[in-house]
Amino acid sequence: MRDSGPGTPLPAEYLPTFRRHLVYALLNAAAAGILANAPMMALKALSGPSWQMVLQMTISSIGMFLVLYLGGAMAERPKMPWVVVPGLVCAGTCFGMAMTRNVFLFLTLSGLGALFENVASPAMTAIIRSNYPATHRGAATGTIRGWCSVTFLASCLLSAWLLDQAPKTAERMIPAQLAAAGALWAIGVLAFSTIRVRGEVETRSSLVQGLGRPLREAWDIGKRDDRFRRYLGIGLLYSFGGMIFASFIPVLATKDLKCTYLVSTLLVHGIPGIVAFFSTGIIGRWIDRTNPWQSWRWIRLGWGLDPLLLAATPAIMAWSPPMALAVASLARVVRGTVMGGSWILWWQLGVNHFAPLGSDTARYQGMVLFINGFARLLGPLVGAWVLLAGRIEGVFVLGGLVVLLSALLSSRELARERKDARLATMARFEAQGAQACPESTAPSPTQQ
């Protein structure tokens, strides 16, 4: 294969993987667009109380705690089953949501679907690392994410428009939409299962053999890798801040800004999705060429400004509803600009700047999701407490300030890593080898 670097087209031998990955991602995005309206369905059609909106985030955090173990359990096993089985369970939860009118059960099933989606993340990260060259992962995932943004947006807006057109028949429209989401999800997972994962070596050991080993391996990684330990700590702060307010954006749109299904969807998902469609591919290519901390500090700055702008909208609404919507729209433009980059780094590629090549990729990503689980569990609960104790503006101000602190700490890490040319990019890190880089000198669990 001819040598190719960042900015060049994806080599032909990787195109079959890219096409199947794209089909899976687009179908998944179409399903997610429908499911994104689940909080509005619960608030409007099922008359759910505002505090129950935290259920989805809180329940999904359980899956992230499990992933600390599962990331190690899957490390030396074929990764595809760890994507397919949870994906089919996610599809099943959609069908379950379609069959209930109980708002608590509805939101619980939504949370369970997100739980199993999270379980698949370490396997997905490992598959992407195995099947794309280091110099093109950001570009490939960024391109896919960009098209997913517009697909998600179209699905989300169509779902909301149909719900607005048929308010008296929501008892039929909502189950039909959720059943369609389940079918789309299942078909996408089956399409992804046709990808041949490169370089996998299957082991025959039982999953129940050595139950404590994955946890010991995670502990060893945390002890030996100072760089990754700081990445986890700052990432926990960032995710916690974001989770404080994330569950309450639909509440702000529907109750404080008095928006319809369609306008609420535009604010919550539509505007960020449109902007992300245009920005994510560019950001993905930039991520291939720069240090991840450089990317993170700008991403986290934008993520923190979004809730601070939203916090101002209830007061503005009292004297100028159009101005309140304009400020809310500006906030969502800022969010959309950085949204795709956050997804690429946190859910797909960021651990590649720390994990040695091979089975450790799943272990490292499992640790990322584990700390994200704490954020998803505690962040919404803190947000609900602030909401009950005061006003919704306080929820957004608190979350925004915590995220901005993580941006400041990301700048500090960037200054630290600029002193070592081996850490200039993720591709440079892989080319040098993780074991050659500072603060990562101990052997990985698989090398001991």
Coordinates of C-alpha atoms in Angstrom, one line a residue:
M1 CA 0.0 0.0 0.0
R2 CA 1.3 3.4 -0.8
D3 CA 2.2 5.7 2.1
S4 CA -0.5 8.2 2.9
G5 CA -0.8 10.8 5.6
P6 CA -3.4 13.0 7.1
G7 CA -5.4 14.9 4.5
T8 CA -5.0 12.3 1.8
P9 CA -7.9 10.0 0.7
L10 CA -8.7 6.9 2.6
P11 CA -6.7 4.0 1.0
A12 CA -8.9 1.7 -1.1
E13 CA -8.4 -1.4 1.1
Y14 CA -10.2 0.3 3.9
L15 CA -13.2 1.4 1.8
P16 CA -15.3 -1.7 2.4
T17 CA -15.1 -1.2 6.1
F18 CA -15.9 2.5 5.7
R19 CA -19.1 1.8 3.6
R20 CA -20.5 -0.8 6.0
H21 CA -19.6 1.5 8.9
L22 CA -21.4 4.3 7.2
V23 CA -24.6 2.2 6.6
Y24 CA -24.6 1.2 10.2
A25 CA -24.1 4.7 11.5
L26 CA -26.8 6.3 9.2
L27 CA -29.4 3.7 10.3
N28 CA -28.4 4.2 13.9
A29 CA -28.7 8.0 13.5
A30 CA -32.2 7.7 12.0
A31 CA -33.3 5.6 14.9
A32 CA -31.6 7.9 17.4
G33 CA -33.4 10.9 15.8
I34 CA -36.7 9.3 16.8
L35 CA -35.5 8.4 20.2
A36 CA -34.2 11.9 20.8
N37 CA -37.9 13.0 21.0
A38 CA -38.6 10.5 23.8
P39 CA -38.3 13.2 26.5
M40 CA -40.8 15.4 24.7
M41 CA -43.1 12.5 24.2
A42 CA -42.9 11.8 27.9
L43 CA -43.4 15.4 28.9
K44 CA -46.3 16.2 26.5
A45 CA -48.1 13.0 25.6
L46 CA -47.5 11.0 28.8
S47 CA -47.6 14.0 31.1
G48 CA -44.3 13.1 32.8
P49 CA -43.0 15.2 35.7
S50 CA -39.8 17.2 35.0
W51 CA -37.7 15.3 37.6
Q52 CA -38.2 12.0 35.8
M53 CA -36.3 13.3 32.8
V54 CA -33.1 12.3 34.7
L55 CA -34.0 8.6 34.4
Q56 CA -32.5 8.0 31.0
M57 CA -29.1 9.4 32.0
T58 CA -29.1 7.8 35.4
I59 CA -30.0 4.3 34.2
S60 CA -27.5 4.5 31.3
S61 CA -24.7 5.1 33.8
I62 CA -25.1 1.6 35.1
G63 CA -23.9 0.3 31.7
M64 CA -20.8 2.5 32.0
F65 CA -19.9 0.9 35.4
L66 CA -20.2 -2.5 33.8
V67 CA -17.9 -1.5 31.0
L68 CA -14.9 -1.3 33.4
Y69 CA -15.2 -5.0 33.7
L70 CA -16.4 -5.8 30.2
G71 CA -13.7 -3.7 28.5
G72 CA -11.1 -6.1 30.1
A73 CA -13.2 -9.2 29.4
M74 CA -13.5 -8.4 25.7
A75 CA -9.9 -7.2 25.3
E76 CA -8.5 -10.5 24.0
R77 CA -11.8 -11.8 22.4
P78 CA -13.5 -11.0 19.1
K79 CA -15.1 -7.6 19.3
M80 CA -18.0 -7.9 16.9
P81 CA -20.3 -9.9 19.2
W82 CA -19.9 -7.1 21.8
V83 CA -21.4 -4.7 19.3
V84 CA -24.1 -6.9 17.8
V85 CA -25.7 -8.4 20.9
P86 CA -26.0 -5.0 22.8
G87 CA -27.3 -3.4 19.6
L88 CA -30.1 -6.0 19.2
V89 CA -31.0 -5.5 22.8
C90 CA -31.2 -1.7 22.2
A91 CA -33.6 -2.4 19.3
G92 CA -35.7 -4.5 21.7
T93 CA -36.0 -1.7 24.2
C94 CA -37.5 0.5 21.4
F95 CA -40.2 -2.1 20.8
G96 CA -40.8 -2.1 24.6
M97 CA -41.2 1.6 24.7
A98 CA -43.8 1.4 21.8
M99 CA -45.9 -0.9 23.9
T100 CA -46.2 1.1 27.2
R101 CA -48.2 4.2 28.2
N102 CA -46.6 4.3 31.7
V103 CA -44.2 7.2 31.7
F104 CA -41.9 5.7 34.3
L105 CA -41.5 2.5 32.4
F106 CA -41.2 4.4 29.1
L107 CA -38.2 6.4 30.4
T108 CA -36.7 3.4 32.2
L109 CA -36.7 1.4 28.9
S110 CA -35.1 4.5 27.2
G111 CA -32.4 4.4 29.8
L112 CA -31.9 0.6 29.4
G113 CA -31.4 1.1 25.6
A114 CA -28.7 3.7 26.3
L115 CA -27.2 1.4 28.8
F116 CA -26.6 -1.4 26.3
E117 CA -25.5 1.1 23.7
N118 CA -22.7 2.2 26.1
V119 CA -21.7 -1.4 26.7
A120 CA -20.7 -1.7 23.0
S121 CA -18.4 1.4 23.0
P122 CA -15.1 -0.3 23.9
A123 CA -15.6 -2.9 21.2
M124 CA -16.5 -0.2 18.7
T125 CA -13.4 1.8 19.6
A126 CA -11.2 -1.3 19.1
I127 CA -12.8 -2.2 15.8
I128 CA -12.2 1.3 14.4
R129 CA -8.6 1.3 15.6
S130 CA -8.0 -2.1 14.0
N131 CA -9.7 -1.3 10.7
Y132 CA -8.5 2.3 9.9
P133 CA -5.0 3.7 9.6
A134 CA -4.0 6.0 12.4
T135 CA -3.5 8.9 10.0
H136 CA -7.2 8.7 8.7
R137 CA -9.3 7.7 11.7
G138 CA -10.4 11.2 12.6
A139 CA -11.2 12.0 9.0
A140 CA -13.2 8.8 8.5
T141 CA -15.1 9.0 11.7
G142 CA -15.6 12.8 11.2
T143 CA -17.1 12.2 7.7
I144 CA -19.4 9.5 9.0
R145 CA -20.4 11.6 12.0
G146 CA -21.1 14.6 9.8
W147 CA -23.6 12.6 7.6
C148 CA -25.0 11.1 10.8
S149 CA -25.7 14.6 12.1
V150 CA -27.9 15.5 9.1
T151 CA -29.6 12.0 9.1
F152 CA -30.3 12.4 12.8
L153 CA -31.6 15.9 12.3
A154 CA -33.9 14.9 9.4
S155 CA -35.3 11.9 11.4
C156 CA -35.7 14.0 14.5
L157 CA -37.5 16.9 12.7
L158 CA -39.8 14.5 10.8
S159 CA -40.7 12.7 14.0
A160 CA -41.5 16.0 15.8
W161 CA -43.4 17.3 12.8
L162 CA -45.6 14.2 12.7
L163 CA -46.2 14.4 16.4
D164 CA -47.3 18.1 16.0
Q165 CA -49.6 17.2 13.2
A166 CA -51.4 14.5 15.1
P167 CA -51.6 15.6 18.8
K168 CA -54.9 13.7 19.2
T169 CA -53.6 10.5 17.8
A170 CA -50.3 10.4 19.7
E171 CA -51.3 7.1 21.2
R172 CA -50.8 5.6 17.7
M173 CA -48.1 7.9 16.3
I174 CA -45.7 7.4 19.2
P175 CA -45.7 3.5 19.1
A176 CA -45.4 3.6 15.3
Q177 CA -42.3 5.8 15.5
L178 CA -40.6 3.8 18.2
A179 CA -41.2 0.5 16.4
A180 CA -39.6 2.1 13.3
A181 CA -36.6 3.1 15.5
G182 CA -36.2 -0.5 16.7
A183 CA -36.3 -1.9 13.2
L184 CA -33.7 0.7 11.9
W185 CA -31.4 -0.1 14.8
A186 CA -31.6 -3.8 14.3
I187 CA -30.9 -3.6 10.5
G188 CA -28.0 -1.2 11.1
V189 CA -26.4 -3.6 13.6
L190 CA -26.7 -6.5 11.2
A191 CA -25.1 -4.5 8.5
F192 CA -22.1 -3.7 10.7
S193 CA -21.7 -7.3 11.7
T194 CA -20.5 -8.0 8.1
I195 CA -17.3 -6.1 8.7
R196 CA -14.2 -8.3 8.9
V197 CA -12.2 -7.1 11.9
R198 CA -8.5 -7.0 11.2
G199 CA -5.8 -8.6 13.3
E200 CA -8.0 -10.3 15.9
V201 CA -6.9 -13.4 17.7
E202 CA -9.7 -15.4 19.4
T203 CA -9.1 -16.9 22.8
R204 CA -10.9 -19.9 24.2
S205 CA -11.0 -18.8 27.9
S206 CA -14.3 -18.6 29.6
L207 CA -15.8 -15.2 30.5
V208 CA -16.3 -16.4 34.1
Q209 CA -12.6 -17.5 34.4
G210 CA -10.7 -15.0 36.5
L211 CA -13.5 -12.6 37.2
G212 CA -11.2 -10.2 39.0
R213 CA -8.6 -10.0 36.2
P214 CA -10.2 -7.1 34.2
L215 CA -10.5 -5.0 37.3
R216 CA -6.9 -5.7 38.3
E217 CA -5.8 -4.8 34.8
A218 CA -7.7 -1.5 35.0
W219 CA -6.2 -0.7 38.4
D220 CA -2.7 -1.4 37.0
I221 CA -3.3 0.9 34.1
G222 CA -4.5 3.7 36.4
K223 CA -1.4 3.3 38.6
R224 CA 1.2 3.2 35.9
D225 CA -0.1 5.7 33.3
D226 CA 0.0 9.2 34.8
R227 CA -1.0 10.8 31.4
F228 CA -4.1 8.7 31.1
R229 CA -5.0 9.2 34.8
R230 CA -5.1 12.9 34.2
Y231 CA -7.1 12.4 31.1
L232 CA -9.7 10.5 33.1
G233 CA -9.8 13.1 35.9
I234 CA -10.3 16.0 33.5
G235 CA -12.8 14.0 31.4
L236 CA -14.8 13.2 34.6
L237 CA -15.0 16.9 35.4
Y238 CA -16.1 17.7 31.8
S239 CA -18.7 14.9 31.6
F240 CA -20.1 15.7 35.1
G241 CA -20.6 19.4 34.2
G242 CA -22.3 18.4 30.9
M243 CA -24.6 15.9 32.6
I244 CA -25.7 18.5 35.2
F245 CA -27.8 20.3 32.6
A246 CA -28.2 17.9 29.7
S247 CA -31.4 16.3 30.9
F248 CA -33.1 19.7 31.4
I249 CA -32.6 21.2 27.9
P250 CA -36.0 19.7 26.8
V251 CA -37.5 21.1 30.0
L252 CA -36.2 24.6 29.3
A253 CA -37.5 24.4 25.7
T254 CA -41.0 23.1 26.4
K255 CA -41.8 24.7 29.8
D256 CA -39.8 27.9 30.0
L257 CA -39.6 28.9 26.4
K258 CA -43.1 27.5 25.6
C259 CA -42.0 25.7 22.4
T260 CA -43.9 23.2 20.3
Y261 CA -42.6 19.7 19.5
L262 CA -41.0 21.0 16.3
V263 CA -39.4 24.1 17.8
S264 CA -38.2 22.2 20.9
T265 CA -36.6 19.7 18.6
L266 CA -35.0 22.4 16.5
L267 CA -33.4 23.9 19.7
V268 CA -32.5 20.6 21.4
H269 CA -31.3 18.7 18.3
G270 CA -31.9 20.5 15.0
I271 CA -29.6 23.6 15.2
P272 CA -26.7 21.6 16.7
G273 CA -27.2 18.9 14.1
I274 CA -27.1 21.3 11.2
V275 CA -24.0 23.0 12.4
A276 CA -22.3 19.6 13.2
F277 CA -23.0 18.4 9.7
F278 CA -20.8 21.2 8.4
S279 CA -18.2 21.2 11.2
T280 CA -17.5 17.6 12.1
G281 CA -15.6 16.5 9.0
I282 CA -13.3 19.5 9.4
I283 CA -12.8 18.9 13.1
G284 CA -12.1 15.2 12.4
R285 CA -9.3 16.0 10.0
W286 CA -8.0 18.6 12.4
I287 CA -7.9 16.0 15.2
D288 CA -5.7 13.8 12.9
R289 CA -3.2 16.6 12.7
T290 CA -3.0 18.0 16.2
N291 CA -2.6 17.1 19.9
P292 CA -5.9 15.9 21.4
W293 CA -5.5 18.3 24.3
Q294 CA -5.5 21.2 21.7
S295 CA -8.8 19.9 20.4
W296 CA -10.2 19.3 23.8
R297 CA -9.6 22.8 25.1
W298 CA -11.6 24.4 22.3
I299 CA -14.3 21.7 22.4
R300 CA -14.8 22.2 26.1
L301 CA -14.8 25.9 25.8
G302 CA -17.7 25.7 23.3
W303 CA -19.5 23.1 25.4
G304 CA -19.3 25.4 28.5
L305 CA -20.6 28.5 26.7
D306 CA -23.7 26.7 25.5
P307 CA -25.4 26.3 29.0
L308 CA -24.3 29.8 30.1
L309 CA -26.2 31.3 27.1
L310 CA -29.2 29.1 27.7
A311 CA -29.3 30.2 31.4
A312 CA -30.0 33.7 30.2
T313 CA -33.1 32.8 28.1
P314 CA -35.8 32.6 30.8
A315 CA -35.1 36.1 31.9
I316 CA -35.0 37.4 28.3
M317 CA -38.3 35.5 27.6
A318 CA -40.1 37.8 30.1
W319 CA -39.6 40.9 27.9
S320 CA -38.9 39.5 24.4
P321 CA -39.7 35.9 23.4
P322 CA -38.1 36.3 19.9
M323 CA -34.9 37.5 21.5
A324 CA -35.0 34.6 24.0
L325 CA -35.3 32.1 21.0
A326 CA -32.4 33.9 19.2
V327 CA -30.1 33.6 22.2
A328 CA -31.1 30.0 22.7
S329 CA -30.3 29.4 19.0
L330 CA -26.9 31.0 19.3
A331 CA -26.2 28.7 22.2
R332 CA -27.0 25.7 20.1
V333 CA -24.9 26.9 17.2
V334 CA -21.9 27.0 19.6
R335 CA -22.8 23.5 20.8
G336 CA -23.1 22.2 17.3
T337 CA -19.7 23.5 16.3
V338 CA -17.9 21.4 18.8
M339 CA -20.4 18.5 19.3
G340 CA -18.9 16.2 16.6
G341 CA -15.4 16.7 17.9
S342 CA -16.4 15.7 21.4
W343 CA -18.0 12.6 20.1
I344 CA -14.9 11.6 18.0
L345 CA -12.5 12.0 20.9
W346 CA -14.6 10.8 23.9
W347 CA -16.4 7.9 22.3
Q348 CA -14.1 6.8 19.4
L349 CA -10.5 7.9 19.3
G350 CA -9.2 9.8 22.4
V351 CA -7.8 6.7 24.1
N352 CA -5.6 6.0 21.1
H353 CA -3.3 8.9 22.5
F354 CA -2.7 6.8 25.6
A355 CA -3.3 3.0 25.0
P356 CA -0.7 0.7 23.4
L357 CA -1.7 -0.9 20.2
G358 CA -3.6 -4.1 20.7
S359 CA -6.0 -5.4 23.3
D360 CA -5.4 -2.5 25.7
T361 CA -7.6 -0.3 23.5
A362 CA -10.8 -1.9 24.9
R363 CA -9.4 -1.7 28.4
Y364 CA -8.6 2.0 28.2
Q365 CA -12.0 2.8 26.6
G366 CA -13.7 0.8 29.3
M367 CA -12.1 3.0 31.9
V368 CA -13.3 6.1 30.1
L369 CA -16.8 4.9 30.1
F370 CA -16.5 3.9 33.8
I371 CA -15.7 7.4 34.9
N372 CA -18.4 8.7 32.5
G373 CA -20.8 6.5 34.4
F374 CA -20.2 8.4 37.6
A375 CA -20.8 11.6 35.7
R376 CA -24.1 10.3 34.2
L377 CA -25.2 9.0 37.6
L378 CA -24.3 12.1 39.7
G379 CA -24.6 14.9 37.2
P380 CA -28.4 14.6 36.5
L381 CA -29.1 14.1 40.3
V382 CA -27.2 17.3 41.1
G383 CA -29.1 19.1 38.3
A384 CA -32.4 17.8 39.7
W385 CA -31.5 18.9 43.2
V386 CA -30.5 22.4 42.0
L387 CA -33.8 22.6 40.0
L388 CA -35.9 21.6 43.0
A389 CA -34.0 23.9 45.4
G390 CA -34.0 26.9 43.1
R391 CA -34.5 27.8 39.5
I392 CA -33.6 26.1 36.2
E393 CA -31.1 28.9 35.4
G394 CA -28.9 27.7 38.3
V395 CA -28.7 24.2 36.7
F396 CA -27.2 25.6 33.5
V397 CA -24.9 28.1 35.2
L398 CA -23.4 25.4 37.4
G399 CA -22.9 22.9 34.6
G400 CA -21.4 25.5 32.3
L401 CA -18.8 26.7 34.9
V402 CA -17.7 23.1 35.6
V403 CA -17.2 22.4 31.9
L404 CA -15.2 25.6 31.5
L405 CA -12.9 24.5 34.4
S406 CA -12.2 21.3 32.4
A407 CA -11.3 23.5 29.4
L408 CA -8.8 25.3 31.5
L409 CA -7.2 22.1 32.7
S410 CA -7.0 20.8 29.2
S411 CA -4.9 23.9 28.3
R412 CA -2.6 23.0 31.1
E413 CA -2.1 19.4 29.8
L414 CA -1.5 20.8 26.3
A415 CA 1.3 23.0 27.6
R416 CA 2.8 19.9 29.3
E417 CA 2.7 17.7 26.2
R418 CA 4.1 20.3 23.9
K419 CA 7.5 19.7 25.5
D420 CA 7.6 16.2 23.9
A421 CA 7.5 15.9 20.1
R422 CA 6.4 12.2 20.4
L423 CA 3.1 13.4 21.7
A424 CA 2.4 15.9 18.9
T425 CA -0.5 13.8 17.4
M426 CA -2.2 10.4 18.0
A427 CA -0.5 9.1 14.9
R428 CA 3.0 10.2 16.2
F429 CA 2.3 8.5 19.5
E430 CA 1.4 5.2 17.8
A431 CA 4.4 5.4 15.5
Q432 CA 6.8 5.9 18.4
G433 CA 5.0 3.2 20.5
A434 CA 3.2 3.9 23.8
Q435 CA 6.0 2.3 25.8
A436 CA 8.5 4.8 24.4
C437 CA 6.5 7.8 25.8
P438 CA 6.9 9.4 29.2
E439 CA 4.8 8.3 32.2
S440 CA 3.8 5.1 30.4
T441 CA 6.9 3.0 30.9
A442 CA 5.4 0.0 32.7
P443 CA 4.4 -3.0 30.5
S444 CA 0.7 -3.4 29.7
P445 CA -1.2 -6.3 31.3
T446 CA -0.9 -8.3 28.2
Q447 CA 2.9 -7.8 28.1
Q448 CA 3.7 -8.8 31.7

